[in-house]
Short mmCIF file of C-alpha atoms and ligand atoms in Angstrom, two decimals:
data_model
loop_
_atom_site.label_atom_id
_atom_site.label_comp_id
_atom_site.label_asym_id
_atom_site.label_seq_id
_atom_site.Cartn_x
_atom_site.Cartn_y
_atom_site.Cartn_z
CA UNK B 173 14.32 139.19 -24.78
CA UNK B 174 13.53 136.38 -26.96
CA UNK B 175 9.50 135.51 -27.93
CA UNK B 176 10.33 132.08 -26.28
CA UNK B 177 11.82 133.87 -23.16
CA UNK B 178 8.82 135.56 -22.31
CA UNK B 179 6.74 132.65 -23.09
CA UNK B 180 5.40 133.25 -26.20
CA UNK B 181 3.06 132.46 -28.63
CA UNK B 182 0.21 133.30 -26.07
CA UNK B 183 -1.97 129.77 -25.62
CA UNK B 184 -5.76 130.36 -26.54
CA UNK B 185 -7.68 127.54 -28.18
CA UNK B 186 -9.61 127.92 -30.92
CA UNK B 187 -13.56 125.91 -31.81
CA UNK B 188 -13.46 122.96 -34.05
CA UNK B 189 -10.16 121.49 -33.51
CA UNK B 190 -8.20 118.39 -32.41
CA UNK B 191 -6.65 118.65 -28.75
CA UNK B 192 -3.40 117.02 -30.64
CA UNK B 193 -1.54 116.22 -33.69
CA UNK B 194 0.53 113.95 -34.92
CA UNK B 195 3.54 115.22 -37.23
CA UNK B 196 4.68 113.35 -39.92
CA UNK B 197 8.38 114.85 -40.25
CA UNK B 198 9.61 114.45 -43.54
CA UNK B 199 12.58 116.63 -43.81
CA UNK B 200 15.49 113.38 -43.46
CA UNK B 201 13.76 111.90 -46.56
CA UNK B 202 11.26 114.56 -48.68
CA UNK B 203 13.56 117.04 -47.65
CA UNK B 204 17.28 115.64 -48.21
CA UNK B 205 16.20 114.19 -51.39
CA UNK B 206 14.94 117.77 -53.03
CA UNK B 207 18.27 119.36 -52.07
CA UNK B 208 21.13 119.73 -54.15
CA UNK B 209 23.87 119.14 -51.42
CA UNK B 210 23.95 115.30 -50.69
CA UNK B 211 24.56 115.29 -46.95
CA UNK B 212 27.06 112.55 -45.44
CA UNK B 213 25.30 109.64 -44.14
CA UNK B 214 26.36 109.82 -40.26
CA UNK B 215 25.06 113.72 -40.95
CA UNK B 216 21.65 112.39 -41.78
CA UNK B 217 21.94 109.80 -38.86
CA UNK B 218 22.87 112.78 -36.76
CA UNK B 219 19.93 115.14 -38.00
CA UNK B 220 17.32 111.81 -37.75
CA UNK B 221 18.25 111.14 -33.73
CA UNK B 222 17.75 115.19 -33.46
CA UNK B 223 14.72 115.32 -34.82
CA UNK B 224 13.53 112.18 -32.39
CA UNK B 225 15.11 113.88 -29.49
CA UNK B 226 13.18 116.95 -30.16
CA UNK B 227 9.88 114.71 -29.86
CA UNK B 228 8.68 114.04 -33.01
CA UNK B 229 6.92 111.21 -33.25
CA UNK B 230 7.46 109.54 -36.59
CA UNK B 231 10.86 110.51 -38.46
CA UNK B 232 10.29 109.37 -41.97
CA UNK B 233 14.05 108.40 -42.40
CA UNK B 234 15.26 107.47 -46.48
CA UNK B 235 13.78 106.02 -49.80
CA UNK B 236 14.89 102.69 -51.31
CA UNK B 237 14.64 103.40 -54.60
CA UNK B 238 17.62 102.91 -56.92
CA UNK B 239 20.79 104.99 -55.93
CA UNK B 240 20.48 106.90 -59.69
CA UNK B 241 17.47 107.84 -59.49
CA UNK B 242 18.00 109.90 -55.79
CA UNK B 243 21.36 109.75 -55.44
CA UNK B 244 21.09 111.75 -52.22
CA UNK B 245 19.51 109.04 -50.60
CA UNK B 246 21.74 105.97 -51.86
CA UNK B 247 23.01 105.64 -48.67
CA UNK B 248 19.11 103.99 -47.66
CA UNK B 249 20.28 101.00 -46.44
CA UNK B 250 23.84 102.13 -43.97
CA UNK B 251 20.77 104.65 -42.61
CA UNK B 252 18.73 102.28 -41.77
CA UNK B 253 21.24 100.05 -40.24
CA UNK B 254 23.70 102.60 -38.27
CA UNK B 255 20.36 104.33 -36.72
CA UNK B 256 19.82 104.07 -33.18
CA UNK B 257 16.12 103.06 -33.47
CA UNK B 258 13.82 104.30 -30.30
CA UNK B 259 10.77 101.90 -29.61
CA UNK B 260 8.51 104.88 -28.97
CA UNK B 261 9.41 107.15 -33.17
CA UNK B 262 8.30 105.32 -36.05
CA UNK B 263 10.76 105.31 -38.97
CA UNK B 264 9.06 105.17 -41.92
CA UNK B 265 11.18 104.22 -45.49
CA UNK B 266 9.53 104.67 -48.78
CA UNK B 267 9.79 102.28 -51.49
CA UNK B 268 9.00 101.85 -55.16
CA UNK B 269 8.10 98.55 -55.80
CA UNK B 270 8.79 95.17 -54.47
CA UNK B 271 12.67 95.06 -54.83
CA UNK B 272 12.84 98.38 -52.63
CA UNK B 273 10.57 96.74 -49.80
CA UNK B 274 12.55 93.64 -49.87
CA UNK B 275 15.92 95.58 -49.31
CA UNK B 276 14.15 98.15 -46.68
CA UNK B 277 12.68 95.12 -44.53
CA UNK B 278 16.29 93.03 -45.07
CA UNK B 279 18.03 96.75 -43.44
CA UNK B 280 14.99 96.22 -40.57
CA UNK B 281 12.70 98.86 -41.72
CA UNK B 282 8.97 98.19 -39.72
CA UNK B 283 7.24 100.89 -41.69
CA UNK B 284 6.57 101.05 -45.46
CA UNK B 285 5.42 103.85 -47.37
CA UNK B 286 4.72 103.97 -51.02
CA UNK B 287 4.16 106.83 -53.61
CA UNK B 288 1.17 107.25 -56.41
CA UNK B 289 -0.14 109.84 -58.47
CA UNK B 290 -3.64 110.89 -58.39
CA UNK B 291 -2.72 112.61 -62.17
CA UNK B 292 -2.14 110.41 -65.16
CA UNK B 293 0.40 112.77 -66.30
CA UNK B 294 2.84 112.49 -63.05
CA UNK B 295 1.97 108.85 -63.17
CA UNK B 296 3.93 108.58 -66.64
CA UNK B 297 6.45 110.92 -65.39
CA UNK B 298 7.11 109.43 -61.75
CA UNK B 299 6.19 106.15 -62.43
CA UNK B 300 6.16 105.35 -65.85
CA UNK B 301 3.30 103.70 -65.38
CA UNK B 302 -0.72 104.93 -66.25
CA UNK B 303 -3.23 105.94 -63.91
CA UNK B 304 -4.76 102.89 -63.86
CA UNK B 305 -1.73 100.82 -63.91
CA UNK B 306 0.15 102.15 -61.27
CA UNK B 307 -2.74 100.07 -59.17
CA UNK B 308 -1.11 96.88 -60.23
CA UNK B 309 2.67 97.81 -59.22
CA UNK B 310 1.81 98.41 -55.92
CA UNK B 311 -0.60 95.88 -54.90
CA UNK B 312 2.10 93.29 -54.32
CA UNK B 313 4.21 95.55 -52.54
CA UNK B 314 1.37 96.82 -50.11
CA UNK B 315 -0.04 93.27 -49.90
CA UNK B 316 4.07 91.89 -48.88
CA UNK B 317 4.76 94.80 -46.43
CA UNK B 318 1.61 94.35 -44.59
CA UNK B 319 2.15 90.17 -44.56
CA UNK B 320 5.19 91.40 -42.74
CA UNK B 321 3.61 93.40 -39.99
CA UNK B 322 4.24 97.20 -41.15
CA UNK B 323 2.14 99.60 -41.76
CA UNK B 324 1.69 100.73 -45.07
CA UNK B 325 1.53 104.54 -45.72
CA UNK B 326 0.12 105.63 -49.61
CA UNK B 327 1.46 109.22 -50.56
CA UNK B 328 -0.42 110.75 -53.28
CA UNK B 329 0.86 113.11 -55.53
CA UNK B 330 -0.76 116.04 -57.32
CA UNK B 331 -3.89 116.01 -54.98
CA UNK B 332 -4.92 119.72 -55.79
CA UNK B 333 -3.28 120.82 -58.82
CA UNK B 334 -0.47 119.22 -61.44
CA UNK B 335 1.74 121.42 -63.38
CA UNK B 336 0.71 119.75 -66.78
CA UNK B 337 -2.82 118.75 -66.36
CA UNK B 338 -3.73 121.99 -64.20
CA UNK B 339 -7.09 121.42 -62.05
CA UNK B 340 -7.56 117.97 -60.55
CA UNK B 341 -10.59 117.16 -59.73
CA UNK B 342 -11.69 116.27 -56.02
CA UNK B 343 -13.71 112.99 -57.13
CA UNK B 344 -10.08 112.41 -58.59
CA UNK B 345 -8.23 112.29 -55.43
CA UNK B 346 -10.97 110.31 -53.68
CA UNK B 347 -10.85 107.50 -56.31
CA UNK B 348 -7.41 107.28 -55.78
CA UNK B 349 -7.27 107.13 -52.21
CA UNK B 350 -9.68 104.63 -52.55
CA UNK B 351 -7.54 102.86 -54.77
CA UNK B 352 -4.55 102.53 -51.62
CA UNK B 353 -7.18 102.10 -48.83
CA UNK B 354 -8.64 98.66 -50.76
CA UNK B 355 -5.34 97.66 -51.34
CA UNK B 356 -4.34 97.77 -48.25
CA UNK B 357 -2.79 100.85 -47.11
CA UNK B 358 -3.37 101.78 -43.63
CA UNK B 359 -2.44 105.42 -44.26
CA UNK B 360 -2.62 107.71 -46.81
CA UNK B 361 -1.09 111.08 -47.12
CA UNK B 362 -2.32 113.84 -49.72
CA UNK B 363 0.22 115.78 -51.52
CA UNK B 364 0.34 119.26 -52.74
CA UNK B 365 3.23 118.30 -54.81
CA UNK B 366 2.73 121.92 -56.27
CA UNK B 367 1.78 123.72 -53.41
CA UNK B 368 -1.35 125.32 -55.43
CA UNK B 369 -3.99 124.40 -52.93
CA UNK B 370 -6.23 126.72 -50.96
CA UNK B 371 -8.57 126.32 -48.01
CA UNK B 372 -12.23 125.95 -49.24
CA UNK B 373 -9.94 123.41 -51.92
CA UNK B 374 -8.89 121.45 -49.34
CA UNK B 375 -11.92 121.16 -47.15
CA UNK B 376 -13.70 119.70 -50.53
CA UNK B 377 -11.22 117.35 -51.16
CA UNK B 378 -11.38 115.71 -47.58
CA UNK B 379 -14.78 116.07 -48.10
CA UNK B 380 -14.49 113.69 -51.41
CA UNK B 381 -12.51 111.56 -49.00
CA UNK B 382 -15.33 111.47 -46.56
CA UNK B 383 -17.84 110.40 -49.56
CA UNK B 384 -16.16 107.46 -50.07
CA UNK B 385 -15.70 106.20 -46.50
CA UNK B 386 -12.06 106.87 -45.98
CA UNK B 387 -11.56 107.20 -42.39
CA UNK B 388 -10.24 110.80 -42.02
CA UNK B 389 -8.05 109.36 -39.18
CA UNK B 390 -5.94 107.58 -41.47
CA UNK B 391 -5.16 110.25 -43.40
CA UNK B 392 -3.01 113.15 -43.50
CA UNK B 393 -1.62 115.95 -45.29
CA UNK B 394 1.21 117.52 -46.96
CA UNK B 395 1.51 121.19 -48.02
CA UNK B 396 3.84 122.64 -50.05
CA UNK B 397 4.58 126.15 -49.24
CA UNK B 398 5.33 127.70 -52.43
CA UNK B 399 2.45 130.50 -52.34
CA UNK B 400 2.59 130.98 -48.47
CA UNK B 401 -0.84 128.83 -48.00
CA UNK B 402 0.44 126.02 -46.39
CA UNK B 403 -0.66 126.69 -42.88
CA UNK B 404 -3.94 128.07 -44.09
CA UNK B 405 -4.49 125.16 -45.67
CA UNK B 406 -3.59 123.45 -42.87
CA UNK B 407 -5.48 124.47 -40.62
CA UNK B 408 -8.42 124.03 -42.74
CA UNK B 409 -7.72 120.27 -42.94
CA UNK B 410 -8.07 120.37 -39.13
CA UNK B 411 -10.93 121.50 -39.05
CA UNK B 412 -12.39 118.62 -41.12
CA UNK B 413 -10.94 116.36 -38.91
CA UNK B 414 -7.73 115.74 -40.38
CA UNK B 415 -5.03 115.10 -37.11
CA UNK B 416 -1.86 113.99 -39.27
CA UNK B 417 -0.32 116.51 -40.65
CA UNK B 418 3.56 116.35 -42.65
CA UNK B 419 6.38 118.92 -42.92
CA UNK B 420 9.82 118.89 -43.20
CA UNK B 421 12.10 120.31 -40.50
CA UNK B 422 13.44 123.88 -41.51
CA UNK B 423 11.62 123.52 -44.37
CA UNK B 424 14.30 121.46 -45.98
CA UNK B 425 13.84 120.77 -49.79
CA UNK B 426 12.33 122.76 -52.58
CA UNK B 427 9.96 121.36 -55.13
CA UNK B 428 11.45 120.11 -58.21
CA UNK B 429 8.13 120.44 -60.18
CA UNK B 430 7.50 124.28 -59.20
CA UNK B 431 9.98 127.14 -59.77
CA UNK B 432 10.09 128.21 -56.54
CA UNK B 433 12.59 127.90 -53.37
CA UNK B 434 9.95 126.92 -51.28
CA UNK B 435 8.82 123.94 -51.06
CA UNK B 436 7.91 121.62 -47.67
CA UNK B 437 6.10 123.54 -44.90
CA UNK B 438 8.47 123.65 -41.82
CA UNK B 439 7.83 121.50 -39.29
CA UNK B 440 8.42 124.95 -36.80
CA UNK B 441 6.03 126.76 -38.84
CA UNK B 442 3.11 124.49 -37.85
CA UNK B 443 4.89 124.25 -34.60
CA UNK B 444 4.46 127.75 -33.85
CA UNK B 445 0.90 127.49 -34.58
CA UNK B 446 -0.23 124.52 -33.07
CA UNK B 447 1.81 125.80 -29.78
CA UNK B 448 -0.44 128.82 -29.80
CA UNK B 449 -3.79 126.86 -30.32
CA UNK B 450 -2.86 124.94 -26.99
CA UNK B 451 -2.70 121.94 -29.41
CA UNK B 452 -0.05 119.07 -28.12
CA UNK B 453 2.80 117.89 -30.77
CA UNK B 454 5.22 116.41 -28.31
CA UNK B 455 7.41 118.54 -30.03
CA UNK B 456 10.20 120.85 -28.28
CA UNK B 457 10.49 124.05 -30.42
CA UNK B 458 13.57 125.10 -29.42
CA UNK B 459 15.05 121.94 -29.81
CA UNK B 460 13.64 121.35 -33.46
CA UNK B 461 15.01 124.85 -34.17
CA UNK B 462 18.63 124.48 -33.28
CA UNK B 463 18.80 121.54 -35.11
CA UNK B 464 17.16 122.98 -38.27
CA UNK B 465 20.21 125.63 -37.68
CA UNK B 466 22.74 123.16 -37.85
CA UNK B 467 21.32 121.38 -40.34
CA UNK B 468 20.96 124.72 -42.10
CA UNK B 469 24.79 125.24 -41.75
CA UNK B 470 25.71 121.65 -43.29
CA UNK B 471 24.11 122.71 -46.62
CA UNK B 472 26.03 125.69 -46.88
CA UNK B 473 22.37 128.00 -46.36
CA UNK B 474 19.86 129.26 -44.24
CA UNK B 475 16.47 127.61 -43.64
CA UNK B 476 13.85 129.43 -45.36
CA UNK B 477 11.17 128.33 -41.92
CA UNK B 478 10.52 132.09 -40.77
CA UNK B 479 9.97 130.44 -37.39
CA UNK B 480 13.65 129.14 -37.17
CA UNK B 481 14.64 132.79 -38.50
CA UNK B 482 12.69 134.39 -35.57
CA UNK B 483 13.54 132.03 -32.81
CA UNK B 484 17.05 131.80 -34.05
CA UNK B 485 18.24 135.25 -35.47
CA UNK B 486 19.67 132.89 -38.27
CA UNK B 487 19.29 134.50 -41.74
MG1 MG P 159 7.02 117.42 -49.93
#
């Protein structure tokens, strides 16, 4: 008999945490991107209306940035198009600067997301841009999304840890979130582009986040599991409040910037967990694995989510 089959993970609640969360599934965008296959576009379409059927609430679904910088995702715009859209999933695109938004919002995209660094180094790397001035490229691109109705998410990069630059600090992050919130941002999400965070970190980040009147509601975060802390650190984030939380179906995509496999946690992982806290998701486990499993198949290799491997037998 399968765990599921005798209706497990046993359901007991724990103290001190939210009676649901929201997932933030990342795996059609964060996840295609940071793989090496590039995936035919009615394959993605495919994967994006699985991962909506399986109940996920918001399917973050491409990146209009140019075709040569992510060439996996240069088929943004045919995505967005050919997708059979459900009025109840949010599809949030990312984009880089102005030109991207325009091209999301002319391909009907109704939900924006953009991407800063809280380092200066990743800044220069990933946006060629400072710190300081990476403030400037996005304000007119938050301030014309919004004027157009969508919400605005602001990933942040490097939040607890940056492979040049080592230690960030937590006033750090803060300031930067601050920096999306005032602009306009209605949503932020912290990155742990290196997947180097650990619980008490993570609690005194959101606690810098809390200093500075960011409204913990608004905000969410995403773990990298590179040194098997991601649902630790998860589940410290809930219990500071935090009900957002992103991963990436399977586990899809690696981390470029850390020399490891393992990158996004899988969206089963937290699954799993949540299930067993008695915490709603929406989400059908079953259903999110066998799609991980034949998504796992059109790369050519097995999901690293040991939830998919258990529920599955896939290896
Ligand atoms: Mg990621």
């Amino acid at each position: 008999m399968s765990a599921r089959e005798v209706g497990l993970p046993m359901t007991i609640s724990a103290a001190g945490l939210p009676s649901a969360v929201t997932i933030w599934e990342v795996g059609a965008r964060d996840g295609l991107q940071n793989e090496k296959t590039v995936v035919p576009t009615e394959i993605k379409i495919e994967f994006i209306e699985r991962l909506a059927t399986a109940g996920l609430p918001i399917v973050e679904a491409t990146s209009f940035v140019r075709p040569e910088w992510v060439p996996q995702l240069a088929d943004a715009a045919e995505v967005m198009t050919t997708l059979a859209k459900r009025d109840n999933v949010r599809y949030p695109v990312l984009v880089p600067n102005e030109r991207g938004l325009d091209r999301a919002l002319e391909c009907g995209a109704t939900d924006i997301a953009v991407f800063a660094s809280a380092t200066e180094t990743f800044a220069q790397k990933n946006l060629n841009r400072s710190y300081d001035e990476q403030w400037a490229m996005f304000e007119p691109t938050v301030a014309k999304a919004r004027a157009a109705g969508a919400p605005v998410r602001g990933y942040l990069s490097m939040c607890f840890g940056d492979p040049w630059e080592g230690a960030v600090a937590p006033e750090r992050v803060a300031d930067a979130a601050a920096h999306l919130r005032d602009m306009g941002c209605t949503e932020l999400s912290l990155g742990d582009t290196i997947g180097v965070a650990t619980a008490g970190h993570v609690e005194s980040v959101i606690r810098a986040l809390l200093a500075k009147d960011i409204d913990v509601s608004t905000v969410g975060v995403h773990f990298h599991d590179t040194y098997g802390q991601a649902l630790a650190n998860t589940l410290a984030a809930l219990r500071c409040g935090v009900t957002i939380v992103d991963t990436s179906a399977g586990g899809l995509g690696g981390c470029p910037y850390a020399k490891s496999a393992t990158g996004n946690l899988a969206t089963e992982d937290l699954v799993w967990m949540l299930d067993g806290l008695g915490i709603s998701t929406g989400v059908d486990l079953d259903a999110l694995a066998a799609t991980s499993v034949w998504m796992a198949d059109q790369l050519g290799r097995p999901s690293p989510s040991r939830v998919v491997r258990a529920l599955t037998g896939a290896n």
